[in-house]
Short mmCIF file of C-alpha atoms in Angstrom, two decimals:
data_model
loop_
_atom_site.label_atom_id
_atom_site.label_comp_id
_atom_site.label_asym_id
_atom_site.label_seq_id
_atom_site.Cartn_x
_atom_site.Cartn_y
_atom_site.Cartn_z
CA UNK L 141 29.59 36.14 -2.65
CA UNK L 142 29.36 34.98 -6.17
CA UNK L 143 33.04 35.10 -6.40
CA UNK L 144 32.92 32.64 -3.32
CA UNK L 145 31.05 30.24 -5.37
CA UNK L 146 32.94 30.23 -8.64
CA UNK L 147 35.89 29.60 -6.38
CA UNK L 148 33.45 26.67 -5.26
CA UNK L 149 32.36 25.66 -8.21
CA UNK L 150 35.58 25.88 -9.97
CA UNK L 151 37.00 23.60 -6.71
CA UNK L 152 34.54 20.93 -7.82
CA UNK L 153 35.06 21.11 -11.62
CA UNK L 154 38.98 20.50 -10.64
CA UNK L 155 37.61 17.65 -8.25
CA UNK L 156 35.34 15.74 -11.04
CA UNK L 157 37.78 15.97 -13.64
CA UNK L 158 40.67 14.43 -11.27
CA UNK L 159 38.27 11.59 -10.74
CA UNK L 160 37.58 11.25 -13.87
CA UNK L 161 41.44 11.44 -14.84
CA UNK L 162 41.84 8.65 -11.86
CA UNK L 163 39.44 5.89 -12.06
CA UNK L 164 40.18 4.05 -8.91
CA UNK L 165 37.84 6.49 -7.01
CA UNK L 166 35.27 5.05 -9.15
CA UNK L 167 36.19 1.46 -8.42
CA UNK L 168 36.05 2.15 -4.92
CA UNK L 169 32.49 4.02 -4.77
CA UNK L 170 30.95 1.47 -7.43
CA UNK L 171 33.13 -1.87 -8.22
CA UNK L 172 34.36 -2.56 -4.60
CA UNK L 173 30.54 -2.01 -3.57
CA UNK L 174 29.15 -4.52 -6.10
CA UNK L 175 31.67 -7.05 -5.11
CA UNK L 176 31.71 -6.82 -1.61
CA UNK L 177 27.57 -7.35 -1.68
CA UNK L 178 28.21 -10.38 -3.45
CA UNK L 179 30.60 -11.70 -1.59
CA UNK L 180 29.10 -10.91 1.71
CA UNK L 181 25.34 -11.63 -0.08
CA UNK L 182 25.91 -15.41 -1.21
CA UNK L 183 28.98 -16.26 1.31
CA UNK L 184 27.58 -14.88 4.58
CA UNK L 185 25.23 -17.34 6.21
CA UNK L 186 23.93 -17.54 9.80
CA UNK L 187 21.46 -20.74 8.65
CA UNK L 188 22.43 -23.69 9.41
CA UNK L 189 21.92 -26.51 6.45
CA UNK L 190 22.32 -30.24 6.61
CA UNK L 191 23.80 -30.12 10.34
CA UNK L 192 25.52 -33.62 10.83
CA UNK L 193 23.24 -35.54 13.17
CA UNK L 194 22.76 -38.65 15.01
CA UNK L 195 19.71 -40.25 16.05
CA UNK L 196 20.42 -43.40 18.19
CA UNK L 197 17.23 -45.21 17.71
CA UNK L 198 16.68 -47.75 19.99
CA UNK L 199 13.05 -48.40 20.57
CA UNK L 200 11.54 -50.57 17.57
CA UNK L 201 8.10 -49.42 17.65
CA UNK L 202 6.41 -47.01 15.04
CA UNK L 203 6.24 -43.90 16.93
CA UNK L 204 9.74 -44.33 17.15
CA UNK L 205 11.03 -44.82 13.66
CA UNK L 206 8.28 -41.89 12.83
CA UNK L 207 10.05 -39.62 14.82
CA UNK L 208 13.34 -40.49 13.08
CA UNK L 209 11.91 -40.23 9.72
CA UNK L 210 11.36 -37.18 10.97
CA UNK L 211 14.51 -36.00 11.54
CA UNK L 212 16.05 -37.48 8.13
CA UNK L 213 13.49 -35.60 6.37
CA UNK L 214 14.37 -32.07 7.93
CA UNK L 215 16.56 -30.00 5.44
CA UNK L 216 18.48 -28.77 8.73
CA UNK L 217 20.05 -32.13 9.58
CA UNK L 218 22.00 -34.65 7.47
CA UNK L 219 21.41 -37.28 10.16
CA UNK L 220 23.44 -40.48 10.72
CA UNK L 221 20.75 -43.23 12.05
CA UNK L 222 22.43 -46.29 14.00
CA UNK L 223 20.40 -48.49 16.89
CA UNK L 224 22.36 -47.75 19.86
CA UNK L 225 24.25 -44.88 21.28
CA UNK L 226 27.60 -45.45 21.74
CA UNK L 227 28.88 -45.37 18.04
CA UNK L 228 27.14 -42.29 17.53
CA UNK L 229 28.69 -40.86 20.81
CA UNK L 230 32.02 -41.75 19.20
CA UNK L 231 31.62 -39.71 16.01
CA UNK L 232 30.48 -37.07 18.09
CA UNK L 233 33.87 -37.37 20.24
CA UNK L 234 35.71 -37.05 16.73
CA UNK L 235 34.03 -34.29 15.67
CA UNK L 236 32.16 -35.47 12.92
CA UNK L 237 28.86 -35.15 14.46
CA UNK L 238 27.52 -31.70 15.93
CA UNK L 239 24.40 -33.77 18.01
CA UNK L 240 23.18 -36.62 18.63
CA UNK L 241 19.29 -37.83 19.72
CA UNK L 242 18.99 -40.67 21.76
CA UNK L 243 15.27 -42.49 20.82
CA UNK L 244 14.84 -44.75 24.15
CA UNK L 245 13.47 -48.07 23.63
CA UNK L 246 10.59 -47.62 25.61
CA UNK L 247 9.08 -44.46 23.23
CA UNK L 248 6.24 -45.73 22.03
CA UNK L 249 4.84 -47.81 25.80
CA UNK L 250 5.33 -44.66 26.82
CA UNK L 251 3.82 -42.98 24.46
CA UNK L 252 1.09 -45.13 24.81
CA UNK L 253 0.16 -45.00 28.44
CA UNK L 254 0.31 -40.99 28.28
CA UNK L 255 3.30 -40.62 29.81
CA UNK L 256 5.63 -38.30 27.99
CA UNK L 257 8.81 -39.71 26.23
CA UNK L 258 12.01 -38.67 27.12
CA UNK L 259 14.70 -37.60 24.43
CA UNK L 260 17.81 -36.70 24.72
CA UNK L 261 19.39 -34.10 22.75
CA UNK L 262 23.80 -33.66 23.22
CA UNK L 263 25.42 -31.27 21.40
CA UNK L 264 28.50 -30.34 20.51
CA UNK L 265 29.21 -27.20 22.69
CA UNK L 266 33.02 -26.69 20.79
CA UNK L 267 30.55 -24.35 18.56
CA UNK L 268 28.33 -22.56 20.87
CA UNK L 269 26.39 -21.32 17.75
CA UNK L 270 26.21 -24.75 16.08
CA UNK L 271 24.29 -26.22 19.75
CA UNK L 272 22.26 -24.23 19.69
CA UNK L 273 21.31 -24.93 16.05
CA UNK L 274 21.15 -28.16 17.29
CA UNK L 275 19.05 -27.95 20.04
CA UNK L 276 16.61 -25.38 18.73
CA UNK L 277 16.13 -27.04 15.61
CA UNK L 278 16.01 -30.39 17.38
CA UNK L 279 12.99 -29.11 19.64
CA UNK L 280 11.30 -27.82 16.14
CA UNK L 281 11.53 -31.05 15.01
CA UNK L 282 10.00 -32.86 17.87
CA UNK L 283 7.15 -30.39 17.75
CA UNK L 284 6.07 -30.41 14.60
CA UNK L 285 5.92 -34.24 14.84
CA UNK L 286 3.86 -34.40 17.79
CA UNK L 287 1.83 -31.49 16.58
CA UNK L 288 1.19 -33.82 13.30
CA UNK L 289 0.69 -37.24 15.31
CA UNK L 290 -1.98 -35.31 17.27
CA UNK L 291 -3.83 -34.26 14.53
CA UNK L 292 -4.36 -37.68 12.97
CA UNK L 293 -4.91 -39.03 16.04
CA UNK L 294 -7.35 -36.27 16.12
CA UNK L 295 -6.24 -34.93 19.80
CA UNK L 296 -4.52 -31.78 20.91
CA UNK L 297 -0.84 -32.03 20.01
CA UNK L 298 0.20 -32.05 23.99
CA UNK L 299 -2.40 -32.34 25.80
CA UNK L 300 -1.22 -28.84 27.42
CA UNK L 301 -0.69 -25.55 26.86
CA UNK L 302 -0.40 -24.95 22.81
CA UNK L 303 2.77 -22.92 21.91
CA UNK L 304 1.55 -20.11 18.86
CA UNK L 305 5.33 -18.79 18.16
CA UNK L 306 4.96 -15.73 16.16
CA UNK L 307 7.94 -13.69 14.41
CA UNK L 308 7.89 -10.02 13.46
CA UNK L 309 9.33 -8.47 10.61
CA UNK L 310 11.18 -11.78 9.30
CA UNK L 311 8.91 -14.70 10.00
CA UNK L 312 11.14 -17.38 7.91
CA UNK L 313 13.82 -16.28 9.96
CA UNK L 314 16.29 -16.24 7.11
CA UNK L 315 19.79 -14.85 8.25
CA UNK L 316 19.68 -13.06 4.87
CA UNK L 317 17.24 -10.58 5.15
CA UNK L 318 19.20 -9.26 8.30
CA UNK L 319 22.36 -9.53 6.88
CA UNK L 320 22.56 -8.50 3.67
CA UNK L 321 20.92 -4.57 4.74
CA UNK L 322 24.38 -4.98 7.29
CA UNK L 323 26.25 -5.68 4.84
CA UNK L 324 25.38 -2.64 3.25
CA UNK L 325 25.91 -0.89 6.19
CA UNK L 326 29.87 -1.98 6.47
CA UNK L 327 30.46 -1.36 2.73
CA UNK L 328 28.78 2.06 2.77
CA UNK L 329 31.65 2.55 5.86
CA UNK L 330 34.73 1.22 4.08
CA UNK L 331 34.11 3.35 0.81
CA UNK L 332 33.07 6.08 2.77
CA UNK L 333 36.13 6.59 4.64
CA UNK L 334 38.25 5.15 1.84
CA UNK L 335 36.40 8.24 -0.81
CA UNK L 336 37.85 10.97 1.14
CA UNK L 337 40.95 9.31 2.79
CA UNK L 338 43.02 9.97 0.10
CA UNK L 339 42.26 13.52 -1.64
CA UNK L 340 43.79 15.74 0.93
CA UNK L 341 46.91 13.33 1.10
CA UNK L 342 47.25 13.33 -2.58
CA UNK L 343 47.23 16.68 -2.77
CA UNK L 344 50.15 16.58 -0.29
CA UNK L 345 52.17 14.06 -1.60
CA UNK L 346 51.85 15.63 -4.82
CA UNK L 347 52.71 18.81 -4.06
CA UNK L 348 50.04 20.57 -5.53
CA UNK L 349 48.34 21.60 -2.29
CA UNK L 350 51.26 24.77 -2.33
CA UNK L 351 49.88 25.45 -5.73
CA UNK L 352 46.30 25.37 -3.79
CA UNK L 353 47.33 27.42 -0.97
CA UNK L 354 48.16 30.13 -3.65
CA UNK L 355 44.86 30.64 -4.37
CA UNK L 356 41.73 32.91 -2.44
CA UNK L 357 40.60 29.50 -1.39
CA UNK L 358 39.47 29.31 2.29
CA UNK L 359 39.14 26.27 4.88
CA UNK L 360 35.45 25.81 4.69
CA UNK L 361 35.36 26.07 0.40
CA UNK L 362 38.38 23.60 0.38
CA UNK L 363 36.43 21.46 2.39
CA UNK L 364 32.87 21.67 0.86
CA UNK L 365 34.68 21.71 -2.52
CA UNK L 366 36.23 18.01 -1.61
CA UNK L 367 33.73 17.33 -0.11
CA UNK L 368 30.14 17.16 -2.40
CA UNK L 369 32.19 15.06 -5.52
CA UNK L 370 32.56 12.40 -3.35
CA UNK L 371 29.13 12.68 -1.93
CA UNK L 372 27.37 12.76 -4.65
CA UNK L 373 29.62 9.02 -5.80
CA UNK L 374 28.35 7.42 -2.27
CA UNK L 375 25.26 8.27 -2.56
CA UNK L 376 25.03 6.54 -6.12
CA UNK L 377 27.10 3.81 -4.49
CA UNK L 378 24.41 3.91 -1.41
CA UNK L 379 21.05 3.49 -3.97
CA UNK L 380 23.14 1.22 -5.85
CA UNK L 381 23.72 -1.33 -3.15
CA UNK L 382 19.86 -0.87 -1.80
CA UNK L 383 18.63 -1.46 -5.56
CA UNK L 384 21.10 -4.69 -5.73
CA UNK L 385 19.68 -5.82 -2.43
CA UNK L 386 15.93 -5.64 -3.13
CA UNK L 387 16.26 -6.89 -7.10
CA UNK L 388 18.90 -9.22 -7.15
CA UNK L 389 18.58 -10.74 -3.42
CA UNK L 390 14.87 -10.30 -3.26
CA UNK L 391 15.50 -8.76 0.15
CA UNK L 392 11.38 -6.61 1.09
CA UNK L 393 11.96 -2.97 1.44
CA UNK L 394 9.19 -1.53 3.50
CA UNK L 395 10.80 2.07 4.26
CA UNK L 396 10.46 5.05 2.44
CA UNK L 397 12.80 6.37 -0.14
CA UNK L 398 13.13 10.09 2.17
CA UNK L 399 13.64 8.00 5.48
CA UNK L 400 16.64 5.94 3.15
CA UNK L 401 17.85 9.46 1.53
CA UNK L 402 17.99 11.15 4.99
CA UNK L 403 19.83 8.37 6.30
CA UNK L 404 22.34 7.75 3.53
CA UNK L 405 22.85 11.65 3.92
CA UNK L 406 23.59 11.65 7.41
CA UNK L 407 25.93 8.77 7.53
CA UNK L 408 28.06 9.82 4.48
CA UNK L 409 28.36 12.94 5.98
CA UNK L 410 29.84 11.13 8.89
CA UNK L 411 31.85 8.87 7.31
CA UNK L 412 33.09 11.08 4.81
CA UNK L 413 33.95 13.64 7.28
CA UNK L 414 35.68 11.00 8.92
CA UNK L 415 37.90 10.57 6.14
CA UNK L 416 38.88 14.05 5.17
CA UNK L 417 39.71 14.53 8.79
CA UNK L 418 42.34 11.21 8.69
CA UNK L 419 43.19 12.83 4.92
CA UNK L 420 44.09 16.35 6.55
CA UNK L 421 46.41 14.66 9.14
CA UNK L 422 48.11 12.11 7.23
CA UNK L 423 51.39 12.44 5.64
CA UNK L 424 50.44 10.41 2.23
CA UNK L 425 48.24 7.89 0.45
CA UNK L 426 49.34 4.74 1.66
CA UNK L 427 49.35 6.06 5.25
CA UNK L 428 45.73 7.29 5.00
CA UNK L 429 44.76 4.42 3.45
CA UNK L 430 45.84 2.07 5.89
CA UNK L 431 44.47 3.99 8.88
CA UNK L 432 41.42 4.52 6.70
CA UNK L 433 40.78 0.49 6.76
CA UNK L 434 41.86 0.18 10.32
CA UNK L 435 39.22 2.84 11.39
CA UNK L 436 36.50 2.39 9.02
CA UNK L 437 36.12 -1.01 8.28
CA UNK L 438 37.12 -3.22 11.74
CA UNK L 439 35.14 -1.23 14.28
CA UNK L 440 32.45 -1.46 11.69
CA UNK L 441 32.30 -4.95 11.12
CA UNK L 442 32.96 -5.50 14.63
CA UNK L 443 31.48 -3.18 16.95
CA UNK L 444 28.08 -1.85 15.10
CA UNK L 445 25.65 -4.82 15.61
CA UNK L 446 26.09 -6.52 12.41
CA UNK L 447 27.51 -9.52 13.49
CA UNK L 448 27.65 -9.57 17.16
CA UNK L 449 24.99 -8.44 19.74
CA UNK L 450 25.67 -5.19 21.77
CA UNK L 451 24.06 -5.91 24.57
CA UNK L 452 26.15 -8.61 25.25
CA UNK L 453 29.41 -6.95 24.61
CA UNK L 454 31.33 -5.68 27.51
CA UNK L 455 30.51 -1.79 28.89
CA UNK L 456 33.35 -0.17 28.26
CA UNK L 457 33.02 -2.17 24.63
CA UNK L 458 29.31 -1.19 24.48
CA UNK L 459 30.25 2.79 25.66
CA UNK L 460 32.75 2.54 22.74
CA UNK L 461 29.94 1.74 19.97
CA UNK L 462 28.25 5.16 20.55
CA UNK L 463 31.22 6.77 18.39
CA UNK L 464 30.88 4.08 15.40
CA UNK L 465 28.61 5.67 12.89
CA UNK L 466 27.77 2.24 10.95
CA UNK L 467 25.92 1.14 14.40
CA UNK L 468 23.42 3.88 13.24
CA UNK L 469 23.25 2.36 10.11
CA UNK L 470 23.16 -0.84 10.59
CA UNK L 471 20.32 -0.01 12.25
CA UNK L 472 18.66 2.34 10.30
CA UNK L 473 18.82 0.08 7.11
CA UNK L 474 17.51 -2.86 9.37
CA UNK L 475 14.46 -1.17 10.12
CA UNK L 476 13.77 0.04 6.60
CA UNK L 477 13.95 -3.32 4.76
CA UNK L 478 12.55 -5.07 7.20
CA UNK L 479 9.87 -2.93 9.32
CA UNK L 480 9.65 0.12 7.36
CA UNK L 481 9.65 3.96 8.81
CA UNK L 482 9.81 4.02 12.37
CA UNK L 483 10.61 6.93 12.80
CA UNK L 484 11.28 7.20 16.58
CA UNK L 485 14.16 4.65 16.01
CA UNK L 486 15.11 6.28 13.00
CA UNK L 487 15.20 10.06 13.51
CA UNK L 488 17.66 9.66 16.75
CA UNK L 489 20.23 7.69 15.28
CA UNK L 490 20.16 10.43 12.10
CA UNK L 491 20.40 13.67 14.65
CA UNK L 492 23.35 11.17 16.28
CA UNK L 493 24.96 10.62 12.72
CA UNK L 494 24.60 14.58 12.07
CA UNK L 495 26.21 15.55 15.09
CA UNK L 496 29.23 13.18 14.29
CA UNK L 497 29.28 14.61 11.02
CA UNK L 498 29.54 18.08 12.49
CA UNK L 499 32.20 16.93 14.87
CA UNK L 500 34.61 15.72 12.51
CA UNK L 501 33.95 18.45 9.89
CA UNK L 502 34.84 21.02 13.12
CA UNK L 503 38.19 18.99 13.32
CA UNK L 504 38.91 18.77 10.10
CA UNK L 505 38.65 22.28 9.75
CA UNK L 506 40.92 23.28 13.15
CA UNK L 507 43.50 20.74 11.99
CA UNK L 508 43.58 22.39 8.52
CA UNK L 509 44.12 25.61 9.40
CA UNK L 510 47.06 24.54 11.58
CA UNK L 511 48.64 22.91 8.83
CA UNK L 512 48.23 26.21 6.57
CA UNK L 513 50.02 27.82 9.60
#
């Protein structure tokens, strides 16, 4: 037994010190990190700012120009004001409009016999995302002017049934707060898989793994002893890219530091296990690396929730997602910035993340021994 872990321990010694003697393992589990936050921090944006806008206003009364004061003054739109329709419809046509809001000229006789005005809001359906910006934030606008007219009139906004619109967990709705704690998520995936991708490969293409082989060493110490070195980097890359998050993005983190740690633990298990296993089978670096990125990072950014909803992806799509260990922690991180421990979201997707873990571990080992053979 203790001569088990010396061989162990003398694994991982060999391990640190060939980091240490590389350095681009530590660019990949701390520089690539830093940058990628950043990039993916200040450049990723689901708000939509100073949406070009027309507002064809063609009633002359005050209620009227009110309303479209109201619509220059919101930071969403930069809006393009003209009296009648048609030119506006034009830019829109060319594409240099993404709406247009059509003021009729009887607004405010309307508005004045109680009879509700009728707007029209076209958008530009070219970018589905973009109309709906535009109509959503056209509707805000609209009600929070009639919600301020009735108050100094001193009546009820509509006359009607009062909207209350509430939202949980990110009530300013900024794209940020849901993105950034994603964007951790794909990172942590890329230098995951990337950590591990190589080391097995290297040894390989080196031809030092004979020199290996020559030793007592068995499958599961080889493994563990690749293993931990790099786990212990991703998990300083992991707390790394949560500090960065909360102190320079000012992103709220309402989890608990055990819920993060057991998370972070179960997904680097995954992921690293995920590269070891492409490490064991590939026939060098550049070849690991490649399928590395191909596996870790695109069905990541594509398939885990962090961009695109999967509920509305296709089943077979939506079956495939179930295998993609960053859809656990996409939403896993999620939850614990932005809700805090919930623990019957959060437990499943770790015992899910574990159990991948195991599986590719349990291949990694079968495939190794029938490369010793």
């Amino acid at each position: 037994m203790n001569l088990r872990l010396r061989r162990l321990g003398a694994l991982m010694l060999k391990e640190f010190v060939q980091i240490l003697r590389d350095p681009s393992s530590l660019l990949i589990a701390f520089v690539l990190p830093l940058i990628l936050l950043f990039l993916f921090g200040y450049g990723v944006s689901l708000d939509a700012r100073q949406v070009p806008l027309g507002v064809a206003l063609e009633g002359s009364g005050p209620g009227a120009h009110s309303l479209a004061r109201a619509f220059a003054a919101s930071p969403y739109f930069a809006v393009v004001e003209s009296r009648s329709s048609p030119p506006l419809q034009e830019e829109l046509l060319a594409g240099r409009l993404r709406g247009l809001v059509v003021i009729p000229a009887d607004f405010d006789r309307r508005l004045a016999s109680g009879a509700a005005p009728q707007l029209q809001i076209i958008a530009d359906g070219s970018e589905t995302n973009t109309a709906n910006f535009v109509q959503n934030y056209a509707q805000g606008v609209v009600a929070t002017w009639q919600a301020r007219q009735g108050l100094e009139q001193g009546q009820s906004a509509a006359g009607g049934p009062q909207l209350l619109p509430r939202v949980w967990f990110n009530p300013e709705l900024a794209s940020r707060n849901s993105l950034v704690p994603g964007a951790v998520a794909i990172i942590m995936a890329i230098i995951g898989t990337l950590l591990t991708a190589l080391v097995v490969a290297r040894e390989w293409e080196r031809g030092t793994m004979e020199a290996l082989l020559a030793t007592p060493v068995g499958v599961a110490e080889l493994i563990i002893g690749k293993l931990v070195p790099y786990f212990l980097l991703g998990m300083a890359a992991m707390l790394g890219s949560v500090v960065v998050a909360v102190f320079l993005f000012g992103l709220p983190f309402r989890g608990s530091l055990l819920a993060l740690l057991a998370t972070a633990v179960a997904f680097l298990l995954a992921a690293l296990g995920q590269g070891l296993l492409i490490s064991t089978l590939a026939k060098n670096q550049f070849v690991a690396s490649q399928v590395a990125v191909i596996t870790g990072f695109l069905p990541a950014f594509l398939l885990s929730g962090f961009l695109f909803e999967i509920s509305s992806m296709p089943l077979p799509i939506r079956g495939l997602t179930h295998i993609i260990a960053a859809r656990y922690l996409v939403t896993n991180l999620q939850t614990l910035f932005l809700a805090g421990d919930v623990w019957p979201l959060l437990l499943p997707n770790i015992l899910i993340l574990l159990l991948l873990a195991a599986l590719l571990f349990l291949l990694t080992a079968k495939k190794t021994v029938k490369r010793l053979r």
